Every structure is written in C-alpha cells, then in structure tokens.
PDB file of C-alpha atoms in Angstrom:
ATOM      1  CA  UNK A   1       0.807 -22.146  -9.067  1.00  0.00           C
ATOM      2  CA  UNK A   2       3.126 -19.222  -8.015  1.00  0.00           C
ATOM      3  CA  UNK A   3       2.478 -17.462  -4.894  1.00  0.00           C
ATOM      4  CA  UNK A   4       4.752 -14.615  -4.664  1.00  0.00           C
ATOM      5  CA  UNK A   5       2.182 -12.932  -6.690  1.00  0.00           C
ATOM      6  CA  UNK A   6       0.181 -12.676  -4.528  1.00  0.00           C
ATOM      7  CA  UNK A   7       2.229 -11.259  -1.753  1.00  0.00           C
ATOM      8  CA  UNK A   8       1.244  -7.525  -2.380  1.00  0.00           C
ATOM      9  CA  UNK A   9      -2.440  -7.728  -2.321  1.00  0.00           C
ATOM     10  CA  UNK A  10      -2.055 -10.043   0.760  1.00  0.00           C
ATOM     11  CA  UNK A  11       0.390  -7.427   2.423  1.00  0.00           C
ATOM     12  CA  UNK A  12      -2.163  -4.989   2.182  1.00  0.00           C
ATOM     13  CA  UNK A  13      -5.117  -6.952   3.291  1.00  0.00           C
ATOM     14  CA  UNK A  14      -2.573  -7.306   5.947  1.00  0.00           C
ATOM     15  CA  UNK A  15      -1.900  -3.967   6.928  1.00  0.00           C
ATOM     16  CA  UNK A  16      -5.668  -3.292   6.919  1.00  0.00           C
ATOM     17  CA  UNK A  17      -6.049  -6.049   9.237  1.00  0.00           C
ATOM     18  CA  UNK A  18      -3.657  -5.431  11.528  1.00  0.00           C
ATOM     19  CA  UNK A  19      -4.349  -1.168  11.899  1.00  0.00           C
ATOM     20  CA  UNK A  20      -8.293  -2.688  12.991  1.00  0.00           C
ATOM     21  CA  UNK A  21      -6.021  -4.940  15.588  1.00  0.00           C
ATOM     22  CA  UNK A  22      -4.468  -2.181  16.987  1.00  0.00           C
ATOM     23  CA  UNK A  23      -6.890   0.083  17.144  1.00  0.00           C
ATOM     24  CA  UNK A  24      -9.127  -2.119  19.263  1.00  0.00           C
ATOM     25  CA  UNK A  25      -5.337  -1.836  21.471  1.00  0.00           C
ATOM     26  CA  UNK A  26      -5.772   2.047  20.921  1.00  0.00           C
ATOM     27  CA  UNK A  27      -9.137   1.943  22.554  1.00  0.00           C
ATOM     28  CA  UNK A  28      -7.877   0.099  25.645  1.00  0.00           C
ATOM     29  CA  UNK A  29      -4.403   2.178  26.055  1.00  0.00           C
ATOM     30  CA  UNK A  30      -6.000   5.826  25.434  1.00  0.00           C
ATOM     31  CA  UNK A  31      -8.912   6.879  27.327  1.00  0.00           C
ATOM     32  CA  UNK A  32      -9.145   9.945  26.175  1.00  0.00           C
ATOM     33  CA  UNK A  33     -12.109   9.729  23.536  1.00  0.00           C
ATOM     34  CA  UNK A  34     -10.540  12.711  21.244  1.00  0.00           C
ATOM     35  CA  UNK A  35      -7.288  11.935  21.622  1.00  0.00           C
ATOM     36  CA  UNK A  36      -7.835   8.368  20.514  1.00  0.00           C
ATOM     37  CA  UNK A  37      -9.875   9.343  18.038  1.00  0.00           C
ATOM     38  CA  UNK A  38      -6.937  11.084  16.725  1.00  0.00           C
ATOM     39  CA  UNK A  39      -4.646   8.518  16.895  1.00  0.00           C
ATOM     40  CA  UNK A  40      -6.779   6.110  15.104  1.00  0.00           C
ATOM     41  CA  UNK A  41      -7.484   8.414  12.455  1.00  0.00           C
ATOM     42  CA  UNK A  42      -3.752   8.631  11.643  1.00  0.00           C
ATOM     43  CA  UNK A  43      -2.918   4.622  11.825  1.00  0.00           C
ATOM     44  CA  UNK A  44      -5.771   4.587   9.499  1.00  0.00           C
ATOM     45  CA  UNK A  45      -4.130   7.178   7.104  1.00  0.00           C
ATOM     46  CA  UNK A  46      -0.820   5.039   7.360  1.00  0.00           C
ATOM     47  CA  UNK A  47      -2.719   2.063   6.747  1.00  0.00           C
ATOM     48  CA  UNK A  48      -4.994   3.028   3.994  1.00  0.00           C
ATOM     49  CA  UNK A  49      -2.381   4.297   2.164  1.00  0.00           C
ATOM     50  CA  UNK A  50       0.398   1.665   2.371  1.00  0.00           C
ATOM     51  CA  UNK A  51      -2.331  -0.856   1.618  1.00  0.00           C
ATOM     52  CA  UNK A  52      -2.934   1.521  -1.927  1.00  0.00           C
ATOM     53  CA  UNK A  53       0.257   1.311  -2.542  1.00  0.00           C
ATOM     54  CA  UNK A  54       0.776  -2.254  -1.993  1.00  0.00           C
ATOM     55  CA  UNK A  55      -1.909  -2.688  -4.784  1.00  0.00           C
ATOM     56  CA  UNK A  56      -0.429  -0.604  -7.335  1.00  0.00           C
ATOM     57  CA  UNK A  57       3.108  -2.417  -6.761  1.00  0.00           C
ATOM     58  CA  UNK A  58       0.189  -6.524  -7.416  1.00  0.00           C
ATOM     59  CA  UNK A  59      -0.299  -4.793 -10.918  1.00  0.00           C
ATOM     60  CA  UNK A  60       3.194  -5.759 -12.047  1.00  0.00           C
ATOM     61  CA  UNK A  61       2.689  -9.261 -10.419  1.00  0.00           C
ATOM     62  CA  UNK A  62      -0.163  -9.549 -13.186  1.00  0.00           C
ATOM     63  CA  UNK A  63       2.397  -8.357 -15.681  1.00  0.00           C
ATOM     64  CA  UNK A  64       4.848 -10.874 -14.817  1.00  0.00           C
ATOM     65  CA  UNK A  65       2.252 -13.572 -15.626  1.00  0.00           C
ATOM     66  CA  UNK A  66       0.591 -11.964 -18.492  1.00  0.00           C
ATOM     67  CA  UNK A  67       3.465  -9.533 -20.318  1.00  0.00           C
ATOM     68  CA  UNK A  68       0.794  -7.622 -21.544  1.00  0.00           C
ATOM     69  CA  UNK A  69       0.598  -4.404 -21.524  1.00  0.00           C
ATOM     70  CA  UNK A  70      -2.842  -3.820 -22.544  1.00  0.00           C
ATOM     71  CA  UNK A  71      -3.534  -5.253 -19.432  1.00  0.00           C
ATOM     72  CA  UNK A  72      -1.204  -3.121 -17.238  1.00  0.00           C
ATOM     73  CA  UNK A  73      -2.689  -0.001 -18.262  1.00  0.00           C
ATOM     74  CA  UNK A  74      -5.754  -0.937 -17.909  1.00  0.00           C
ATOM     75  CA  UNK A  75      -5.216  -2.137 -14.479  1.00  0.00           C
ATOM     76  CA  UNK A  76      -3.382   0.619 -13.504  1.00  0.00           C
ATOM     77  CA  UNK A  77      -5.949   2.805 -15.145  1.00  0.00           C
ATOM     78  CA  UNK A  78      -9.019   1.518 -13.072  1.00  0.00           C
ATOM     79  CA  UNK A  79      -6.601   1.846  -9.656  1.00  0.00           C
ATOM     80  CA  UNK A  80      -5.535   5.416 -10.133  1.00  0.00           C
ATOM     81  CA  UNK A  81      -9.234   6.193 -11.085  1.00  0.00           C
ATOM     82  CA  UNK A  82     -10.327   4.724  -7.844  1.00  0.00           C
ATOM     83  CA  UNK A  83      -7.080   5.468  -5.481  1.00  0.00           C
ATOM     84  CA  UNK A  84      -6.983   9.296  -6.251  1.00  0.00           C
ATOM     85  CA  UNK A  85     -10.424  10.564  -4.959  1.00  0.00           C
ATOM     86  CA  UNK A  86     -10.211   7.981  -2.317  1.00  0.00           C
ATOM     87  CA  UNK A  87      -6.443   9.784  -1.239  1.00  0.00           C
ATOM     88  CA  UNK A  88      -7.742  13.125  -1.451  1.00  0.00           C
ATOM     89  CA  UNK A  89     -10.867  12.083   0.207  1.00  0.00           C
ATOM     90  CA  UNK A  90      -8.554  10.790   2.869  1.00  0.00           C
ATOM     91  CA  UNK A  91      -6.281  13.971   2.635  1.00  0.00           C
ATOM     92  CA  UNK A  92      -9.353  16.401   3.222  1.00  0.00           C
ATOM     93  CA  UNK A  93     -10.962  14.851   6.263  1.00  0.00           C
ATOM     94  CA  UNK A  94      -9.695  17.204   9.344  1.00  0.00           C
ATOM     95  CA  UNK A  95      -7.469  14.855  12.141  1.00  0.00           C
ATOM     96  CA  UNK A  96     -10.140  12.907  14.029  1.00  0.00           C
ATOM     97  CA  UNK A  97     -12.432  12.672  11.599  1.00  0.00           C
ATOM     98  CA  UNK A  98     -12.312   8.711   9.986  1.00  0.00           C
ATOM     99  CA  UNK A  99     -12.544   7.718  12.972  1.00  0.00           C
ATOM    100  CA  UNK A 100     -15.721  10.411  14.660  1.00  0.00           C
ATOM    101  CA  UNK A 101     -17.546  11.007  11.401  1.00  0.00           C
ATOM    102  CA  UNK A 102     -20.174   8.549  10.624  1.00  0.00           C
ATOM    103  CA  UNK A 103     -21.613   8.501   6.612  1.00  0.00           C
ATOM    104  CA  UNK A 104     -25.312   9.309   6.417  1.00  0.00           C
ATOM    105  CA  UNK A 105     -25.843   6.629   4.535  1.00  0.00           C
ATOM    106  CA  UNK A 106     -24.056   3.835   5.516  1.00  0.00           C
ATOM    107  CA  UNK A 107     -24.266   4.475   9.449  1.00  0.00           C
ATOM    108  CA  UNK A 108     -20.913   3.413   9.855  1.00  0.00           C
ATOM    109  CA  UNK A 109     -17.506   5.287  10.466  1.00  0.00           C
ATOM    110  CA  UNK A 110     -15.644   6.485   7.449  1.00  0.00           C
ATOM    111  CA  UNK A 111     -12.676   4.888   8.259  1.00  0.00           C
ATOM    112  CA  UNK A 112     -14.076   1.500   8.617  1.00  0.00           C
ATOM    113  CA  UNK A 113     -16.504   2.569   5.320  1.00  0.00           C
ATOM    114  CA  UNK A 114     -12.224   2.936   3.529  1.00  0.00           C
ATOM    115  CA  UNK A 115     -10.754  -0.044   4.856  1.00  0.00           C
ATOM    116  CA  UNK A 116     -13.917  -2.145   3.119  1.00  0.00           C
ATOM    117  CA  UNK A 117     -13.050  -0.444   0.211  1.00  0.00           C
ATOM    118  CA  UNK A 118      -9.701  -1.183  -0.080  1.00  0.00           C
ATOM    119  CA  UNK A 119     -10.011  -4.879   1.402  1.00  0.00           C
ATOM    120  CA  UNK A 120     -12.447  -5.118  -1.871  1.00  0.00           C
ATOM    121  CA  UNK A 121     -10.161  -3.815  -3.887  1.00  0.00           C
ATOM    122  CA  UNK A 122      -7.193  -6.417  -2.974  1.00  0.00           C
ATOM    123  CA  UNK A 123      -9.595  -9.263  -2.866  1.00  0.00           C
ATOM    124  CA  UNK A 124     -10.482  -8.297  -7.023  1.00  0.00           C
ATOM    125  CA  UNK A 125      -6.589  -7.971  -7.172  1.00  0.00           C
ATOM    126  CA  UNK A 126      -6.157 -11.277  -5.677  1.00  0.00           C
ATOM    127  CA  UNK A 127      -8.868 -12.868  -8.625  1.00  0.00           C
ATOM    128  CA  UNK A 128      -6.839 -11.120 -11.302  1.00  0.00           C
ATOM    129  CA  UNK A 129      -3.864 -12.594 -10.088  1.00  0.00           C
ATOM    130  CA  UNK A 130      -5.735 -15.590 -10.052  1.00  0.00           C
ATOM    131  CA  UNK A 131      -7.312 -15.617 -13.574  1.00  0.00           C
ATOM    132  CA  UNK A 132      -4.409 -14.222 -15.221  1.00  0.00           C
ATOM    133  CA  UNK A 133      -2.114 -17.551 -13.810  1.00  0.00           C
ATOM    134  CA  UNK A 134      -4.896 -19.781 -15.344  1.00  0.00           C
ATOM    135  CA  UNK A 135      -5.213 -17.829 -18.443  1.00  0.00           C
ATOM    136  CA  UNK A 136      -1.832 -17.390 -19.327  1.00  0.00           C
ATOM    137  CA  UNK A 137       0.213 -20.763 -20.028  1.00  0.00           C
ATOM    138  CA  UNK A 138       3.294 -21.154 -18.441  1.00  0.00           C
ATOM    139  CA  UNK A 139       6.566 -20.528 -20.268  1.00  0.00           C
ATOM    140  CA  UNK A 140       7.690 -24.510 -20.068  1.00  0.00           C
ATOM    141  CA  UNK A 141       4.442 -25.328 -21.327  1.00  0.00           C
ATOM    142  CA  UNK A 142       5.305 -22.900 -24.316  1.00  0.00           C
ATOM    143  CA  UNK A 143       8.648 -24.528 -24.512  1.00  0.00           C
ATOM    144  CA  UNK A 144       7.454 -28.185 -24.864  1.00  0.00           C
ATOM    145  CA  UNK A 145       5.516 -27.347 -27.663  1.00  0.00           C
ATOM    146  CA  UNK A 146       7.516 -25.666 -29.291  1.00  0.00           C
ATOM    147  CA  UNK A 147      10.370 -28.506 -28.748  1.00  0.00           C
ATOM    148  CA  UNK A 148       7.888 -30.916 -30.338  1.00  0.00           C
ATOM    149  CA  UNK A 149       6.106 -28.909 -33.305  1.00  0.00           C
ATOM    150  CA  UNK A 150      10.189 -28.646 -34.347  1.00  0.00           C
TER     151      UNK A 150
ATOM    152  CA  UNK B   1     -37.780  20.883  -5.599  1.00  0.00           C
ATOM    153  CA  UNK B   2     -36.683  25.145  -4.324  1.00  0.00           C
ATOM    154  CA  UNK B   3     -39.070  24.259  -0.747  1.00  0.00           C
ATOM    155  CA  UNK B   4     -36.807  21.451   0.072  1.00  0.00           C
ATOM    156  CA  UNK B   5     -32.687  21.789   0.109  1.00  0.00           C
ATOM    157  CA  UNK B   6     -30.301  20.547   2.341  1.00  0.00           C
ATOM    158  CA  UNK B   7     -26.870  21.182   2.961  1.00  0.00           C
ATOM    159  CA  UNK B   8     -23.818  19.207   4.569  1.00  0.00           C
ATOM    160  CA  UNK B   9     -20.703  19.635   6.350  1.00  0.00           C
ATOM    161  CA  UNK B  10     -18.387  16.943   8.292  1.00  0.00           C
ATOM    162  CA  UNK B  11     -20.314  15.591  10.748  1.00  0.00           C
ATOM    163  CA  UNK B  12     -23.559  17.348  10.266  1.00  0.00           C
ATOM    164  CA  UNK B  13     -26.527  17.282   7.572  1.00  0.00           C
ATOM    165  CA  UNK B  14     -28.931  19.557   7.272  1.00  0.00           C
ATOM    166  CA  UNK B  15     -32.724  19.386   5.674  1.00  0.00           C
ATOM    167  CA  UNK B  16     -34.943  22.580   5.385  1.00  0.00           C
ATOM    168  CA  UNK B  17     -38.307  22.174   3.866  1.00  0.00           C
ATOM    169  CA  UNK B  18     -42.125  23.990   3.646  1.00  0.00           C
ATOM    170  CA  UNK B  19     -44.424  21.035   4.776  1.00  0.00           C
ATOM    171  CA  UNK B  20     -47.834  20.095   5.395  1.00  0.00           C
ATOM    172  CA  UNK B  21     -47.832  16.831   7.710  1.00  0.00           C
ATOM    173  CA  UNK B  22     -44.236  15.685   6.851  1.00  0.00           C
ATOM    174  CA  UNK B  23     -44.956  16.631   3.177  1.00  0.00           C
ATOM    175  CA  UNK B  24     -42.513  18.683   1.502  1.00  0.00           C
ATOM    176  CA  UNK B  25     -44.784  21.371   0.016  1.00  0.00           C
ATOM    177  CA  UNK B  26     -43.956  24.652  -1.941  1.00  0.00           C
ATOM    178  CA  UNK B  27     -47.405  26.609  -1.543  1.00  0.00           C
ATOM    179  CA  UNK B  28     -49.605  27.784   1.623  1.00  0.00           C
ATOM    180  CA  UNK B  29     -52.832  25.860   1.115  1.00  0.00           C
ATOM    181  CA  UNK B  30     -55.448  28.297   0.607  1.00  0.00           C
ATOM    182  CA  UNK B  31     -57.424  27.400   3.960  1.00  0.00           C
ATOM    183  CA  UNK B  32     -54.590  25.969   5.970  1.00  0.00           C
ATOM    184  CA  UNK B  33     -50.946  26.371   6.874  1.00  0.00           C
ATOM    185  CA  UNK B  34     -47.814  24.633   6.498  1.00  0.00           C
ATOM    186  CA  UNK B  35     -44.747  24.217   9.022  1.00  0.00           C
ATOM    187  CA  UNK B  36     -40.937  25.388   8.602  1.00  0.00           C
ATOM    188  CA  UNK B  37     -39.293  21.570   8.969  1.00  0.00           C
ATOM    189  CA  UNK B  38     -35.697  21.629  10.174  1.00  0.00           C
ATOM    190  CA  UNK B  39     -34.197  18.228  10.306  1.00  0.00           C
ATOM    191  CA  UNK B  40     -30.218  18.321  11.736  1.00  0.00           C
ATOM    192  CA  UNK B  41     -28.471  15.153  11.804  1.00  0.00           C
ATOM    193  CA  UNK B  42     -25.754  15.116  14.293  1.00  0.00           C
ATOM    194  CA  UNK B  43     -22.828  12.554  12.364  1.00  0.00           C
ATOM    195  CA  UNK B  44     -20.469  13.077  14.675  1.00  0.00           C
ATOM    196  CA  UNK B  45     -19.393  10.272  17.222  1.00  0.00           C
ATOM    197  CA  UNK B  46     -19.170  13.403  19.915  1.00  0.00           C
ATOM    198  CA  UNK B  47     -22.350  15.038  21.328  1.00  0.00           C
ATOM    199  CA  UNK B  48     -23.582  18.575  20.124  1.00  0.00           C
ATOM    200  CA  UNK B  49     -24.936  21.580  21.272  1.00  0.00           C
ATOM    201  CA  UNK B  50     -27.667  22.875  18.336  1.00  0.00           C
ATOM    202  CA  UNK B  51     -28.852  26.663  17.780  1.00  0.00           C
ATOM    203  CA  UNK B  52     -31.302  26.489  15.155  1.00  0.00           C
ATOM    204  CA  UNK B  53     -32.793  30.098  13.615  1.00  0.00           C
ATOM    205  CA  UNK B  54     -35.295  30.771  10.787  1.00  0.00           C
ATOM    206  CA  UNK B  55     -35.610  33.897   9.103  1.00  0.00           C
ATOM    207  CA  UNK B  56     -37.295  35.674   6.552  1.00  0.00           C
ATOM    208  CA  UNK B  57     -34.936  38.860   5.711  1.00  0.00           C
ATOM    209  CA  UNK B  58     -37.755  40.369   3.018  1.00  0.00           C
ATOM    210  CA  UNK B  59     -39.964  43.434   4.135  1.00  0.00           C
ATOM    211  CA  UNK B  60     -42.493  43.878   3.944  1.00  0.00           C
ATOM    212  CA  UNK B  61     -42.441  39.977   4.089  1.00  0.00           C
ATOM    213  CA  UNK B  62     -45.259  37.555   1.850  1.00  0.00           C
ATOM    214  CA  UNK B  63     -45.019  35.207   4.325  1.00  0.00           C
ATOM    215  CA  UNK B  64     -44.772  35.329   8.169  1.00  0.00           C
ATOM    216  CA  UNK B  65     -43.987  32.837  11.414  1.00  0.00           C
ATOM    217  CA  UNK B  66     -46.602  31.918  13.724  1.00  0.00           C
ATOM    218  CA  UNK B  67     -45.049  30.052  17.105  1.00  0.00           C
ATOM    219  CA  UNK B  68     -45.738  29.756  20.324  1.00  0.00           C
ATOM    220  CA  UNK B  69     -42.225  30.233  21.809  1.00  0.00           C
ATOM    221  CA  UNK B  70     -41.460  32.740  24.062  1.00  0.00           C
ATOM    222  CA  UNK B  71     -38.864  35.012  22.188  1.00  0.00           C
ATOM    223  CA  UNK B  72     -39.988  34.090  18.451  1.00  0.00           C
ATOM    224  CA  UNK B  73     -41.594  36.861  16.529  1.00  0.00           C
ATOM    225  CA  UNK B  74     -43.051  36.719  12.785  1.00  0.00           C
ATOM    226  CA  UNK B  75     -40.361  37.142  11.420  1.00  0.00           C
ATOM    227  CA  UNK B  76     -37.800  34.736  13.273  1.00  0.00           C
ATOM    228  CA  UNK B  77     -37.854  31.953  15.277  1.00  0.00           C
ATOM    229  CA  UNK B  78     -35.239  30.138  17.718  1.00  0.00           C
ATOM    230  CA  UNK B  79     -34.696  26.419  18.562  1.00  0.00           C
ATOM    231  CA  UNK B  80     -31.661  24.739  20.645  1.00  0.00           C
ATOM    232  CA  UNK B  81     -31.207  21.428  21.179  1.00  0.00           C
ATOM    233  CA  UNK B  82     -28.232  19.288  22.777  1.00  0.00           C
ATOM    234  CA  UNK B  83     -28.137  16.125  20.701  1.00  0.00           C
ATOM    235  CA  UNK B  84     -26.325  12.555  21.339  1.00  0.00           C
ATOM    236  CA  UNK B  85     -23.994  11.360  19.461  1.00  0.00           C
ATOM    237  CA  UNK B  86     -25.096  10.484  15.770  1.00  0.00           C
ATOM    238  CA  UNK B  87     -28.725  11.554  16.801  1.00  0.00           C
ATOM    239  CA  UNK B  88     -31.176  13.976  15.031  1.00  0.00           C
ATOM    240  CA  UNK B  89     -33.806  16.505  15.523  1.00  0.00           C
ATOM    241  CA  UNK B  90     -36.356  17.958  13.400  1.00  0.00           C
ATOM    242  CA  UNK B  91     -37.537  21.430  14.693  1.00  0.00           C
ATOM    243  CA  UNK B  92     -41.472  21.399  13.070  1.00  0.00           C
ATOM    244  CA  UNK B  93     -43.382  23.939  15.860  1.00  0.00           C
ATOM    245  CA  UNK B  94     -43.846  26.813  13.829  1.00  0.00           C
ATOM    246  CA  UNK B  95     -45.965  27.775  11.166  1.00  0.00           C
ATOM    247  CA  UNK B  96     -46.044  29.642   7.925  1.00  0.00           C
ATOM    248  CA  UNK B  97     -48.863  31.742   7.376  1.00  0.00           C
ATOM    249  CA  UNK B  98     -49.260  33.875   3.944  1.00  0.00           C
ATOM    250  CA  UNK B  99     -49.340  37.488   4.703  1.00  0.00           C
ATOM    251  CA  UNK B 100     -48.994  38.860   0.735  1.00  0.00           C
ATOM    252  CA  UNK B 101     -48.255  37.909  -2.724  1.00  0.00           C
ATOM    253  CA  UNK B 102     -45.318  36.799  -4.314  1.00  0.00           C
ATOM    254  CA  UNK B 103     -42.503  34.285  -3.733  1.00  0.00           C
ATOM    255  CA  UNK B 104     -40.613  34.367  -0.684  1.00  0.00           C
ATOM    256  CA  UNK B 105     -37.442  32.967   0.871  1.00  0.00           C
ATOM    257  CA  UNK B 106     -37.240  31.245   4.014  1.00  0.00           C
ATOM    258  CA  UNK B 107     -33.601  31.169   5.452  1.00  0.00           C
ATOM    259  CA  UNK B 108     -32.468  28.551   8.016  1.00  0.00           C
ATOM    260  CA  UNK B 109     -29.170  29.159   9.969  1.00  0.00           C
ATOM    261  CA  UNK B 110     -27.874  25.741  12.017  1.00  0.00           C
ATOM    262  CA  UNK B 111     -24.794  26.359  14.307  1.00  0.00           C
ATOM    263  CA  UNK B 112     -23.497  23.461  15.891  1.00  0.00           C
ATOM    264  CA  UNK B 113     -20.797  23.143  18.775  1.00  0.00           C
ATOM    265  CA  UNK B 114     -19.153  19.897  19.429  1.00  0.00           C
ATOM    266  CA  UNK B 115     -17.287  20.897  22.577  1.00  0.00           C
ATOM    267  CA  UNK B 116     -15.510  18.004  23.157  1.00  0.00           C
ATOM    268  CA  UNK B 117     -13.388  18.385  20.138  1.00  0.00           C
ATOM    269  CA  UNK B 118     -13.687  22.166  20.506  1.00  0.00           C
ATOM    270  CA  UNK B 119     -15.179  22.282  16.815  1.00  0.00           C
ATOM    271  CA  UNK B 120     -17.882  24.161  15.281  1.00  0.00           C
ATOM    272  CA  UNK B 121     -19.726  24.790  12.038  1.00  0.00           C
ATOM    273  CA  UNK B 122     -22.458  27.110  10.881  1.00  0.00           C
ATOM    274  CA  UNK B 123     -25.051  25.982   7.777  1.00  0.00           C
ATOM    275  CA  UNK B 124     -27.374  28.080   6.015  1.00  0.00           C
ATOM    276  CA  UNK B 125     -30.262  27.133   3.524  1.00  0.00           C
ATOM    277  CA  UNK B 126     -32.691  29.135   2.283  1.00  0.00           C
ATOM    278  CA  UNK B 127     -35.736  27.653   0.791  1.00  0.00           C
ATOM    279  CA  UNK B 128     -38.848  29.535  -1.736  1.00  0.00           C
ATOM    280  CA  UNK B 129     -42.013  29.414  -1.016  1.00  0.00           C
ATOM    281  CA  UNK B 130     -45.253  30.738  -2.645  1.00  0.00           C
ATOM    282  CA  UNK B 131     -47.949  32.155  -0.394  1.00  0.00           C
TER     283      UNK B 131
END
C-alpha cells in the first residue's frame, strides 16, 4: 500500500486541525473580542483555502493509481462544484464574520460549520484514495502476468 | 403564504407574520383580531441594540393598529429591545383591527446596531393582509 497518496488530503485535514489549535491560542493571546474575532476569521480564510487546494492537488494522487481520466474529471468535477460556492461564500462574508456569525440552522459558527465541510470532504478523498489502490492492480502484478501468459 | 415573509442579513433573521395565537393567519376573523408578530433573531456572537417599527403607509388604511404603548398610533407602532448575543425577540403586543375593505400591506422595518463591531443593518418586510 502506497502512502504518499495520501499526503494531500492528510495535509489539509492538517491545516484544518492545526488553524482550530491556534485559534484556541488566539483566544488566550487577544482579549479583545472583535479584534480576535478578526484574526480568527482570517487564519480560517488561510486555512480553508489551503486545505481546498490541498484536495484538488489528492485528485492526481487518484490518477496516479488509476490513469483514468474518466475518473479525474469526474473528481475534479464534483470538487470545483463544491469548492467554488464554498470560496465565494468564504470571499463574501465581511472580516469578522466566520468567526461572530452563527447559522440559523445549525447553531454553530460558520467557520467551524466550513472546516466540517472540508474535513468531510478530505476524509471521502482519503476513501477514494483508498478504493482506487484496491481497485486498481498494481503495475508488477500486471507484469507477472503478462510474463507468464507469454 | 403573502401574511408570513421573512428576510435575512449576516447576523440577523427576520420573521413578520398576521397571527392569531402564534398562527400565521392572512384574514381578520370576523369577531376577533389578530396580532402583528415580529420575530428578530440576533446571529451575531456580539450583543444588539433592536428598533423595531410597523407601518401601514395606505390611506385611508383597511386595516389599523391597536396598542397600548405610549407613542404608538393606528397607524404605527414602535418596539426596542437590547438583545444577547445569538438571542431573539418576538414583538406580538399589538393588534390588527379591520377598519375597511380590501387587501392591505403591513410593513415591518428592523434596524439593528451591534456597537461593539460598530456595524449596522436595516430589514424591511412587508406582509398582505385581508380585513
């Protein structure tokens, strides 16, 4: 089993991760309630998108396995449908707001609403990544068989 | 349903309805009233200051306000409110009493001030109602 595959969706399950660590360090360094507001909002923009990012760059580690492009389009497809209203969505919220604006519906903070989203997201990536190495036979495989059908 | 709309901006949500006991309900009940329901939802993680207004613009009106506020006439009413952090408050003390025929519009204007942030926003909805 190869694991560099999975070193983008990890990275940005990582980044996610680590922007919650630090803003628990945000809360104890500013005490300013706005102004920390603020500054979470924007580690959350950073992380949020790197962590898209870092998805889009797992789709070629499926591609790598698989060589199919029926599956890279349709991959990349999916992500773009997903990852553009969630950017602008991002893009529109005024400075502050992830982090002071709670949804109606959920009751939680929209930032923390966007990094469950996008911690889902990677975690499917992670399965595809997954599947796709168990689906797809390895390329010695392919060559011993080939060695002894000749 | 045109009695009940609401209307939405960041950090706020706004519900304006005719009712009769919590009922969304479009018509004046022939021996009864129903209320003006204003329900603002305060999303913000800061605490707000609320002005609430109703109004009906028409004249000569179908409809008219009946409160017992100091200030509020027939054709307007007033309502403020400081609310908590991601808190609500339904404003439900006055009345709608048909005064005339034909459909009429109810307006409600919410203004609320977050002054910690130094932000503010203004919604309006205007509901129809049959007297």
């Amino acid at each position: 089993m190869n694991l560099y595959p999975y070193l983008p969706p990890a990275f940005a399950i990582y980044v996610l991760a680590v922007s919650a660590f630090t803003g628990m360090y945000a809360r104890n360094l500013i005490t300013d309630n706005v102004q920390r507001n603020i500054a979470r909002d924007w580690e959350i923009r950073v992380g949020a998108i790197t962590s898209m990012l870092s998805s889009l760059v797992a789709l070629y580690s499926i591609f790598e396995t698989s060589k199919s492009y029926a599956w890279l389009v349709g991959t990349s497809l999916v992500l773009v449908c997903v990852f553009l209203p969630l950017l602008f969505w991002i893009i529109s919220n005024k400075a502050g707001h992830l982090e002071s604006v709670v949804t109606r519906r959920f009751s939680m903070r929209r930032s923390t609403l966007c990094a469950i989203l996008l911690v889902l997201i990677n975690l499917v990536l992670i399965w595809a990544i997954y599947e796709n190495q168990r689906l797809t036979p390895s390329h010695v495989d392919c060559g011993k068989t080939s060695n002894v059908s000749s | 349903m045109k009695c009940k709309r609401t209307n939405s901006a960041p950090g706020l949500f706004v519900t304006s309805y005719s009712g009769y006991k919590n009922k969304a309900m479009c018509t004046v009940p022939a021996n009864d009233h129903l209320r003006h329901h204003i329900v603002v939802e305060n999303l913000q993680l800061y605490d707000a200051d609320v002005t609430c207004q109703g109004f009906i613009r028409a004249r000569p009106p179908s409809l008219s306000f009946l409160s017992t506020v100091a200030g509020d006439t027939s054709m307007n009413w007033t309502g403020i409110v400081s609310l908590h952090q991601d808190t609500s408050k339904e404003f439900q003390h006055v009345e709608i009493h048909a005064c005339g025929a034909g459909r009429e519009n109810i307006i409600a204007e919410v203004t609320v001030v977050w002054p910690d942030p130094h932000e503010q926003t203004t919604l309006s909805i205007s509901i129809e109602v049959n007297p």
